[in-house]
Coordinates of N, CA and C in Angstrom, one line a residue:
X1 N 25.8 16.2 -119.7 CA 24.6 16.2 -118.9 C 24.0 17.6 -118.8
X2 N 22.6 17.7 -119.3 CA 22.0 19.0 -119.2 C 21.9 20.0 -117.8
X3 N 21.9 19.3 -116.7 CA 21.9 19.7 -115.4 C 22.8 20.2 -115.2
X4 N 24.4 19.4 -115.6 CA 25.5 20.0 -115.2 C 26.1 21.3 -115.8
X5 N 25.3 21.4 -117.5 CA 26.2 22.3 -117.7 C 25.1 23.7 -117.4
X6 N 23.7 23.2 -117.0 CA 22.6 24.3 -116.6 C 23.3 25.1 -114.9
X7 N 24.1 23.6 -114.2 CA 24.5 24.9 -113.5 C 25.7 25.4 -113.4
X8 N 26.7 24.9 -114.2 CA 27.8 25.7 -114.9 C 27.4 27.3 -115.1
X9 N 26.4 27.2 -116.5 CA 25.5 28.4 -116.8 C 25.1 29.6 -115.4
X10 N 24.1 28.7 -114.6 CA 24.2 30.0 -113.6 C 24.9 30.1 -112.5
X11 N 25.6 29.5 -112.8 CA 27.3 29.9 -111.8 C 27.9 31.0 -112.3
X12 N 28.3 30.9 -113.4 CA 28.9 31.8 -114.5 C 28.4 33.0 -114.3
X13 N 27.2 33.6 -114.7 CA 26.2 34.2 -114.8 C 26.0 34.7 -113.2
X14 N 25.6 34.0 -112.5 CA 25.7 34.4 -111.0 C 27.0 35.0 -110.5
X15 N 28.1 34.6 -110.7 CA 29.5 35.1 -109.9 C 30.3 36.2 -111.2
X16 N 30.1 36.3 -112.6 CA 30.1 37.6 -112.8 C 29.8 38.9 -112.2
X17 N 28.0 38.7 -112.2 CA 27.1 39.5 -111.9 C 27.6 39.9 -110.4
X18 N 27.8 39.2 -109.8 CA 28.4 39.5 -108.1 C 29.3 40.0 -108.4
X19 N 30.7 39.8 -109.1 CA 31.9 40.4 -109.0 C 31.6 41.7 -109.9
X20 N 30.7 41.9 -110.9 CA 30.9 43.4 -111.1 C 30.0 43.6 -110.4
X21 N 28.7 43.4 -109.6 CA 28.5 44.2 -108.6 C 29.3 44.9 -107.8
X22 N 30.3 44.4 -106.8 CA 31.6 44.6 -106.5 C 32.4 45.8 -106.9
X23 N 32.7 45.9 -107.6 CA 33.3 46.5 -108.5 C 32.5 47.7 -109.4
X24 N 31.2 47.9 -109.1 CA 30.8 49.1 -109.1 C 30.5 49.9 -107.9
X25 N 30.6 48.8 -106.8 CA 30.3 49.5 -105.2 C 31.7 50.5 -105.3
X26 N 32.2 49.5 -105.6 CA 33.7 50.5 -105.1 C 34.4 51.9 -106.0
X27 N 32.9 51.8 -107.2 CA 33.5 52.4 -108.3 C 34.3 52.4 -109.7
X28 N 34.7 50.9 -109.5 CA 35.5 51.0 -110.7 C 35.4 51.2 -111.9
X29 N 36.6 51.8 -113.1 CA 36.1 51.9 -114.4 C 35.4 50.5 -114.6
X30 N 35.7 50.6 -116.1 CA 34.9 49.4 -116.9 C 35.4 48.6 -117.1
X31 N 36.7 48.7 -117.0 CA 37.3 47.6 -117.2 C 37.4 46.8 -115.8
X32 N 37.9 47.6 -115.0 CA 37.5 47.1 -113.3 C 36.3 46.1 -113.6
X33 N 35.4 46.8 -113.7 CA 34.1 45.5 -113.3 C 33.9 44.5 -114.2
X34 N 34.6 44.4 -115.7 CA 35.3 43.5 -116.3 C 35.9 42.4 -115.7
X35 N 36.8 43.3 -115.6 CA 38.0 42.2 -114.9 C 37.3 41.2 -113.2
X36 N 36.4 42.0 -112.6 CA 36.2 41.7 -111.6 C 35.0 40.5 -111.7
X37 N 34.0 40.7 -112.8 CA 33.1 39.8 -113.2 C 34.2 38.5 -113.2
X38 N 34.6 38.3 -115.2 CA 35.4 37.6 -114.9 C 36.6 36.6 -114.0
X39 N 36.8 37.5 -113.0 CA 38.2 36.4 -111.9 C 37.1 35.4 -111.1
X40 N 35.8 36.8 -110.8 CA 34.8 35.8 -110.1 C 34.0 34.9 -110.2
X41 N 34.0 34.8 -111.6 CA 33.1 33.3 -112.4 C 34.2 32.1 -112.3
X42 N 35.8 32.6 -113.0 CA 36.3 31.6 -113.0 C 37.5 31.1 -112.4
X43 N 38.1 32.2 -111.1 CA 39.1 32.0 -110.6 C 38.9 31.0 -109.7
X44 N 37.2 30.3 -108.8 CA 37.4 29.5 -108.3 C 37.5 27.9 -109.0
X45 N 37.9 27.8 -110.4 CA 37.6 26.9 -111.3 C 39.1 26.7 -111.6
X46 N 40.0 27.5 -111.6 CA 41.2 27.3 -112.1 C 42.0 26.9 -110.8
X47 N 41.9 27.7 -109.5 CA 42.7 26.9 -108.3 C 42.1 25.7 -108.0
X48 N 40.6 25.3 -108.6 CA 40.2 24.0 -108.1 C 40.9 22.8 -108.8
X49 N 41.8 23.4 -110.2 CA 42.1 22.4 -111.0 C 43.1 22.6 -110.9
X50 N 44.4 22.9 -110.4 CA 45.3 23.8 -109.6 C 45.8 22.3 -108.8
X51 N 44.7 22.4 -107.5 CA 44.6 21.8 -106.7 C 44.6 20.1 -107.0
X52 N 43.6 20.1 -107.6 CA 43.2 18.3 -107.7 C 44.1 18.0 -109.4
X53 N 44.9 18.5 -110.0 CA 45.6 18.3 -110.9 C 44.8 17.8 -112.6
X54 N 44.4 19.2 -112.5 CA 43.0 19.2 -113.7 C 43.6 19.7 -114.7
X55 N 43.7 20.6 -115.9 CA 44.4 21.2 -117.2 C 43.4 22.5 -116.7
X56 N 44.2 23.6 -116.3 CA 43.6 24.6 -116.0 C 43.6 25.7 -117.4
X57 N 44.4 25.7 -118.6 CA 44.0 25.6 -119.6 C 42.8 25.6 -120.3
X58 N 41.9 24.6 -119.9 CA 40.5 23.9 -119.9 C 39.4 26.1 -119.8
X59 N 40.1 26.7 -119.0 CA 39.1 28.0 -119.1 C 38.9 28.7 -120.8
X60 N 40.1 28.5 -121.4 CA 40.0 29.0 -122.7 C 39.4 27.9 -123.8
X61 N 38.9 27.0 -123.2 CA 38.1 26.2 -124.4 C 36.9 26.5 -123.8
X62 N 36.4 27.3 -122.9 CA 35.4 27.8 -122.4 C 34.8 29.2 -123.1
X63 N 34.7 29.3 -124.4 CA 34.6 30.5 -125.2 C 32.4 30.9 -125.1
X64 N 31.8 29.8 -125.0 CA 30.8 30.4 -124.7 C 30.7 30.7 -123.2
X65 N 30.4 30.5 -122.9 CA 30.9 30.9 -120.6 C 31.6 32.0 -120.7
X66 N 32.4 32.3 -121.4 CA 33.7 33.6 -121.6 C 32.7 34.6 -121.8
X67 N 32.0 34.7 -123.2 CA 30.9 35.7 -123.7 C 29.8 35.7 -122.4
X68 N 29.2 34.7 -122.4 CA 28.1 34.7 -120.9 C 28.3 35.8 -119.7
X69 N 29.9 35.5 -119.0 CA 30.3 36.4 -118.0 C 30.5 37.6 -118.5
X70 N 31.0 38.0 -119.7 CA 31.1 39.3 -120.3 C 29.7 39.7 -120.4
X71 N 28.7 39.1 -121.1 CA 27.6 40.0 -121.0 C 26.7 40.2 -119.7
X72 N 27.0 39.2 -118.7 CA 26.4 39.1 -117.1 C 27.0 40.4 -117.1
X73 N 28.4 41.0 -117.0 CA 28.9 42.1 -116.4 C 28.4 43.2 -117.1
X74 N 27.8 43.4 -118.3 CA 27.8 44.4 -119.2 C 26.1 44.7 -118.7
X75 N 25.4 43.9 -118.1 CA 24.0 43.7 -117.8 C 24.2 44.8 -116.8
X76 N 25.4 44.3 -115.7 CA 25.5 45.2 -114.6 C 25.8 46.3 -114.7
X77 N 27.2 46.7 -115.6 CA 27.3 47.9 -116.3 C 26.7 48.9 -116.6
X78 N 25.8 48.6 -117.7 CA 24.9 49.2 -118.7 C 23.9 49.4 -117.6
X79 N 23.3 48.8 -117.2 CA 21.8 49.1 -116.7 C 21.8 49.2 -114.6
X80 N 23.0 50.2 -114.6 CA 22.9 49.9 -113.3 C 21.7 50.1 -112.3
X81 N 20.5 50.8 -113.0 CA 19.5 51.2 -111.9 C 18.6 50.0 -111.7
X82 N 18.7 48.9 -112.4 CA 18.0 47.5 -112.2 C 18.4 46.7 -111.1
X83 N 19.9 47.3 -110.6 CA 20.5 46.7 -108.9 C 20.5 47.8 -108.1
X84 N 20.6 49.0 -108.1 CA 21.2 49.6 -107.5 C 19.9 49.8 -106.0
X85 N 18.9 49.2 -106.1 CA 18.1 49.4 -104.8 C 18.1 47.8 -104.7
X86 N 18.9 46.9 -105.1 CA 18.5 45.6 -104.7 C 19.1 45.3 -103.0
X87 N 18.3 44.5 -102.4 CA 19.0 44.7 -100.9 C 19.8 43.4 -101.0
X88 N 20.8 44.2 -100.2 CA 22.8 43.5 -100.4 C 23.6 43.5 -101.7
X89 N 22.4 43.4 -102.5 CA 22.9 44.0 -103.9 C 23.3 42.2 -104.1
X90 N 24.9 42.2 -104.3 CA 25.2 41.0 -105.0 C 25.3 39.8 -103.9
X91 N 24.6 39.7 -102.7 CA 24.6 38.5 -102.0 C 24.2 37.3 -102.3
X92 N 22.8 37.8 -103.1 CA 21.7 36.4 -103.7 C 22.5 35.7 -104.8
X93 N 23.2 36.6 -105.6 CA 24.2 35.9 -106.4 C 25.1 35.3 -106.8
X94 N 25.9 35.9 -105.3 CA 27.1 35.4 -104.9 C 26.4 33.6 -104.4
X95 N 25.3 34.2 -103.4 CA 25.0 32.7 -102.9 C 24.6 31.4 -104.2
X96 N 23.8 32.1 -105.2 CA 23.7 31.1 -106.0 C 25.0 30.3 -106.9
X97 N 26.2 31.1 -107.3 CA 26.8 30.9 -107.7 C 27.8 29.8 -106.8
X98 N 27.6 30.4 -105.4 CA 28.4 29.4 -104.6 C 27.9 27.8 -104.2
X99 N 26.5 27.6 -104.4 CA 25.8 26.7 -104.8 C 25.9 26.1 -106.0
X100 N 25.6 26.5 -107.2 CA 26.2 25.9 -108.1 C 27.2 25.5 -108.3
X101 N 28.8 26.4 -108.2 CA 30.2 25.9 -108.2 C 30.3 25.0 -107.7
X102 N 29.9 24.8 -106.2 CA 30.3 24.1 -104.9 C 29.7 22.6 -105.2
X103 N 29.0 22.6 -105.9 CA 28.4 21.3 -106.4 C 29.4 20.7 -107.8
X104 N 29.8 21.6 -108.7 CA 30.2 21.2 -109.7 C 32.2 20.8 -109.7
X105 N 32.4 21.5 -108.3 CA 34.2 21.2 -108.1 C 33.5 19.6 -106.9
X106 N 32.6 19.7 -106.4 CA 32.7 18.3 -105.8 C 32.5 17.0 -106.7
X107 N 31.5 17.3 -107.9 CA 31.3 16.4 -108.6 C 32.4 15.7 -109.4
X108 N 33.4 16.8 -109.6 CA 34.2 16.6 -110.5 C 35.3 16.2 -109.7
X109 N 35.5 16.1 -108.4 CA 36.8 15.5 -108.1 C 36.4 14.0 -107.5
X110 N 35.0 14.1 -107.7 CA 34.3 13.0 -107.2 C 34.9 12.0 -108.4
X111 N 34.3 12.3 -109.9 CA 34.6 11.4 -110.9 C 35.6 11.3 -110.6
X112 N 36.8 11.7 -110.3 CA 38.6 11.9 -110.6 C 38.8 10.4 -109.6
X113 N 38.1 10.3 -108.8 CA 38.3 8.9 -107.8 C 38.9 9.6 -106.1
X114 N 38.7 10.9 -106.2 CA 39.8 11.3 -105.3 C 38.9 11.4 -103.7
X115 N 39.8 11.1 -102.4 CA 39.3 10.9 -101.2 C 38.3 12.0 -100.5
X116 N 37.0 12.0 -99.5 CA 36.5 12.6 -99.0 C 36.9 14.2 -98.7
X117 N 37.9 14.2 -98.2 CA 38.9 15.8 -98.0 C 38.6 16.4 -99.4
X118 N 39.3 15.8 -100.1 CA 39.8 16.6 -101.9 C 38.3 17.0 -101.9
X119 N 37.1 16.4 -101.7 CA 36.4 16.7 -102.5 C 35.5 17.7 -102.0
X120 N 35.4 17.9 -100.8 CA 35.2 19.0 -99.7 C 36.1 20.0 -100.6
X121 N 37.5 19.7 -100.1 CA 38.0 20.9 -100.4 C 38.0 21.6 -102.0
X122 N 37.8 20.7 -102.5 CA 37.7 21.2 -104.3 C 35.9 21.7 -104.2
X123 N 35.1 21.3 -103.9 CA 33.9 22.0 -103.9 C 34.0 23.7 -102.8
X124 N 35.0 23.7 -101.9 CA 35.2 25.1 -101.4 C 35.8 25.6 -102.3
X125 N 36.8 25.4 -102.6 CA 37.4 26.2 -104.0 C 36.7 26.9 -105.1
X126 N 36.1 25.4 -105.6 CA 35.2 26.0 -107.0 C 33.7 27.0 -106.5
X127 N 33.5 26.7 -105.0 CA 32.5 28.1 -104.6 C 33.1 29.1 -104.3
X128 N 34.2 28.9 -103.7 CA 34.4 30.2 -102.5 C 35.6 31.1 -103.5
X129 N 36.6 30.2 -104.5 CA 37.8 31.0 -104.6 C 37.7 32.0 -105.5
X130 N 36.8 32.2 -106.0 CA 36.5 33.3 -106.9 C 36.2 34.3 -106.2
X131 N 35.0 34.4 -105.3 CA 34.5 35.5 -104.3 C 36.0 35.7 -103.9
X132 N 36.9 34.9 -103.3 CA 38.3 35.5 -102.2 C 38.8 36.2 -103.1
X133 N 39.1 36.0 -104.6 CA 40.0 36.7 -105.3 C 39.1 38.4 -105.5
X134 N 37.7 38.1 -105.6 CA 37.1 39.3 -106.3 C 37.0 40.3 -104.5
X135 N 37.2 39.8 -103.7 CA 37.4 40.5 -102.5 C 38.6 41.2 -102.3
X136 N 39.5 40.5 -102.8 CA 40.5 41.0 -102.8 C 40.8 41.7 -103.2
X137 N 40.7 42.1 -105.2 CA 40.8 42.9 -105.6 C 39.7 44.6 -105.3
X138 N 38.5 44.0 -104.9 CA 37.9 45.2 -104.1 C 38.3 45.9 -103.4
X139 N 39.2 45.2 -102.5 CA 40.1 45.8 -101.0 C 39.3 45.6 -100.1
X140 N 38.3 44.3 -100.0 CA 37.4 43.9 -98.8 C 38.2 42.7 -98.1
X141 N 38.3 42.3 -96.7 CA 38.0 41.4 -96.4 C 37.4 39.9 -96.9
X142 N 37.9 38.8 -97.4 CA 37.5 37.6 -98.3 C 36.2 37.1 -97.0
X143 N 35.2 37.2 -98.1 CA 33.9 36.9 -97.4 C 34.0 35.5 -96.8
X144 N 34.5 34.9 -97.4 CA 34.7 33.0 -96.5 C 35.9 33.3 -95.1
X145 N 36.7 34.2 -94.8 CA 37.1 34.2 -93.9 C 36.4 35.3 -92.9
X146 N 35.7 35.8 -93.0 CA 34.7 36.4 -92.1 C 33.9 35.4 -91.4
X147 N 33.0 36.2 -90.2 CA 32.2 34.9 -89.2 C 31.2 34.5 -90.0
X148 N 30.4 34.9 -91.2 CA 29.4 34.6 -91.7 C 29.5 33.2 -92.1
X149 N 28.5 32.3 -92.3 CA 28.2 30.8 -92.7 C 28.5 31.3 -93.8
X150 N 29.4 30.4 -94.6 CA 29.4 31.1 -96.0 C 31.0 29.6 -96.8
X151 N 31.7 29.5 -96.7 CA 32.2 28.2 -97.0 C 32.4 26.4 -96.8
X152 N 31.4 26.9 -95.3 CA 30.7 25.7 -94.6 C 29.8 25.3 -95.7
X153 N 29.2 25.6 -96.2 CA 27.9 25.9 -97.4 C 28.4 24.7 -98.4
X154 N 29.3 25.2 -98.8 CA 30.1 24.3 -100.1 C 30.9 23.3 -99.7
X155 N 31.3 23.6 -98.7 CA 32.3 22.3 -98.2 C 30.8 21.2 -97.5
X156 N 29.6 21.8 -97.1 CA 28.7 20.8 -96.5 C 28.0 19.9 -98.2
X157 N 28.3 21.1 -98.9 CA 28.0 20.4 -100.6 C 28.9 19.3 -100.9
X158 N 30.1 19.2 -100.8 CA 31.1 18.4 -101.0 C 30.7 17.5 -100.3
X159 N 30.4 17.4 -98.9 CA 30.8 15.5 -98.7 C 29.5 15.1 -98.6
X160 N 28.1 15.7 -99.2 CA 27.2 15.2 -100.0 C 27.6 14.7 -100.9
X161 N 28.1 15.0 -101.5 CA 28.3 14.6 -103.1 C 29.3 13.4 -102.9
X162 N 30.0 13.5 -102.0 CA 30.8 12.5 -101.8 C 30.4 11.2 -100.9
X163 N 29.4 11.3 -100.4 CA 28.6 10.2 -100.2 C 27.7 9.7 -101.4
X164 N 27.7 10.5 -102.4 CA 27.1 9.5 -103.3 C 25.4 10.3 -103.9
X165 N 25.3 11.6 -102.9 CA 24.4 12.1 -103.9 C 24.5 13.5 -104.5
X166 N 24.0 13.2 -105.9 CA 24.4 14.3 -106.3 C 24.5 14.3 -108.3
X167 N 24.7 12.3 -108.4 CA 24.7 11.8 -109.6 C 23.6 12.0 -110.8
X168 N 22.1 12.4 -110.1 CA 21.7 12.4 -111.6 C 21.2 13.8 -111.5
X169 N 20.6 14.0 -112.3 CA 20.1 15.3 -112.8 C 18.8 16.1 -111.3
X170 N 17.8 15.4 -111.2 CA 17.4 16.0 -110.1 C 18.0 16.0 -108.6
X171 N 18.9 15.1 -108.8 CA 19.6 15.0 -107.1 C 20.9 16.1 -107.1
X172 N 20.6 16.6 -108.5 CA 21.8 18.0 -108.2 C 20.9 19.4 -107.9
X173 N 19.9 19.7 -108.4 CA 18.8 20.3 -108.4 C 18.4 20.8 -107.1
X174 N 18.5 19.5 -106.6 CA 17.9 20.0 -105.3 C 18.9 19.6 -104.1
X175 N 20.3 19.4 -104.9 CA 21.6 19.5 -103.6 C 21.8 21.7 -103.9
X176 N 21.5 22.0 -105.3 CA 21.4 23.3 -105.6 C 20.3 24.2 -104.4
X177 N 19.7 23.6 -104.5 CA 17.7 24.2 -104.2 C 18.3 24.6 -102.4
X178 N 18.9 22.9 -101.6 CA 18.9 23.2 -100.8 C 20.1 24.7 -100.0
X179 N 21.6 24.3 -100.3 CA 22.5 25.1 -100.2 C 22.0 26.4 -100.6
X180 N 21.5 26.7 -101.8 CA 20.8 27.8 -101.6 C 20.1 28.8 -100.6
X181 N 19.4 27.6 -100.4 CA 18.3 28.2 -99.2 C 19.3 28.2 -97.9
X182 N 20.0 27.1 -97.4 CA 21.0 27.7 -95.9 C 21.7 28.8 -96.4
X183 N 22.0 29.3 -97.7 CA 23.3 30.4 -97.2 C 22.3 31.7 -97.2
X184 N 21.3 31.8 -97.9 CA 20.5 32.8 -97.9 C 19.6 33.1 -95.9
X185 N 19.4 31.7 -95.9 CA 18.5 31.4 -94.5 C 19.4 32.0 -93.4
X186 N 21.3 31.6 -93.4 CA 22.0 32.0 -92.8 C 22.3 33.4 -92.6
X187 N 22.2 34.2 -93.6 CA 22.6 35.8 -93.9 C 21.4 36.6 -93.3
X188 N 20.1 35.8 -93.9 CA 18.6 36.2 -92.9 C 18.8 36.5 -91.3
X189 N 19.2 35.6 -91.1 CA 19.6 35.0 -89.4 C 20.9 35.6 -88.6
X190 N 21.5 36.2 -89.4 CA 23.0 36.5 -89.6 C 23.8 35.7 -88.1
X191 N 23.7 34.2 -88.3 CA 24.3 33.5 -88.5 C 26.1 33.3 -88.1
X192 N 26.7 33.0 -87.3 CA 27.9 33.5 -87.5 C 28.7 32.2 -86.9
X193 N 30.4 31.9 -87.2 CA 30.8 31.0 -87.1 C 31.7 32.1 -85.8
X194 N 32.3 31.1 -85.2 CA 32.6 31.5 -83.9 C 34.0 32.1 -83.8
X195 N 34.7 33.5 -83.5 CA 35.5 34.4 -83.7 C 36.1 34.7 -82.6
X196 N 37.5 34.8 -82.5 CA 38.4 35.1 -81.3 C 39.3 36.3 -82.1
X197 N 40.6 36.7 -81.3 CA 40.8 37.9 -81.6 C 41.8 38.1 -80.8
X198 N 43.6 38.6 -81.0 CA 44.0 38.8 -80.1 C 43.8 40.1 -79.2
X199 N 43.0 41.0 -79.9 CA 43.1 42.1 -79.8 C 41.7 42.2 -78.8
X200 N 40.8 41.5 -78.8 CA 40.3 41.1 -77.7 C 40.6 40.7 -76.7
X201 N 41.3 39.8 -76.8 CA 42.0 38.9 -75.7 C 43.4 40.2 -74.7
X202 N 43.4 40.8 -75.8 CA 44.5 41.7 -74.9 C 43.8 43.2 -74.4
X203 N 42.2 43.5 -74.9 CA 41.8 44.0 -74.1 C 41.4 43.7 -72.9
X204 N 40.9 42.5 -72.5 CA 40.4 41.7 -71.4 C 41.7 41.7 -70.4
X205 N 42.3 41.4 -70.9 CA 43.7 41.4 -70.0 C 44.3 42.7 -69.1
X206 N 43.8 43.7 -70.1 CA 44.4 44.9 -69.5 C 43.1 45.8 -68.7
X207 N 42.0 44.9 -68.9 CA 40.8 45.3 -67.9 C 41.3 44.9 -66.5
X208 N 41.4 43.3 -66.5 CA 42.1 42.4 -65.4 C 42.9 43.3 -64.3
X209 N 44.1 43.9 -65.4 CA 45.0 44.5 -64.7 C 44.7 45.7 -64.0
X210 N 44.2 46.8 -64.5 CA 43.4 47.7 -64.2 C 42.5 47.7 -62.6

């Protein structure tokens, strides 16, 4: 289906691009932003299949997508002054990518037959587990566990899809079009999911006492 593999394509292309953005914030050689492109396109693709019991294998019959993310990162590389005043730099991309993924791990656990949960949770995976891993290796904080709206996004993509829309070519389009617009609309708004702390909790305490 042209749709699905159009947003494979700017998944790929999108979560490279973010992960060597990444990965030039912090400096790294070339191979760094290599490596960082790469885990980011497809690491949420291999724990989604991980998960729902898919042939994670399946990444190395992915040889055009392989070249794709290599030249997304080399875009970033080579021409860094075409990002380097972009504001957030790799947000817009991260978000598109999480949009596209997040639709394409729900569809696919959708076909599999598997129950409302799986498919939530396999649509967070194939958005979010790439960003966790390429955070990781940054030395940031994984953006989905921060307060920001940001895994809600894909898991809200998932049990769309799991109700049933999402099957033809424009009803992915514009399950894409919309998620888009909340995670971008949310980061505008800066948006936040609700955060406790013990280290709050035990400053308050010792005000109390005081």
């Amino acid at each position: 289906m042209f749709a699905w593999e159009l947003l494979t394509f700017i998944g790929t292309v999108a979560f490279a691009m973010s992960g060597s953005m990444s990965a030039m914030e912090e400096e790294y050689d070339i191979l760094g932003v290599y490596a960082l492109g790469l885990v980011t396109a497809f690491g949420g693709g291999i724990l989604r299949n991980l998960v729902i019991d898919a042939p994670t294998r399946s990444l190395w019959e992915q040889g055009d997508l392989l070249v794709t993310a290599l030249v997304a990162s080399s875009i970033v590389y080579f021409a860094p002054r075409l990002w380097a005043n972009h504001v957030q730099k790799w947000v817009f991309f991260d978000a598109v990518g999480l949009a596209a993924f997040a639709i394409q791990g729900a569809l696919l656990a959708a076909q599999k037959g598997l129950p409302l949960p799986a498919v939530m949770i396999a649509a967070l995976l194939t958005g979010c587990g790439g960003g966790v891993i390429r955070d990781i290796l940054a030395r940031r904080k994984p953006l989905v566990f921060r307060e920001e709206v940001y895994g809600v996004w894909a898991m809200l993509g998932g049990l769309v899809v799991a109700m049933g829309f999402g099957e033809t070519g424009w009803e992915m389009y514009v399950l894409f079009a919309g998620l888009l617009a909340l995670r971008m609309w949310s980061v505008k708004k800066g948006w936040q999911l609700p955060k406790r702390s013990f280290r709050s909790g035990m400053s308050g305490l010792a005000k109390r006492e005081a």
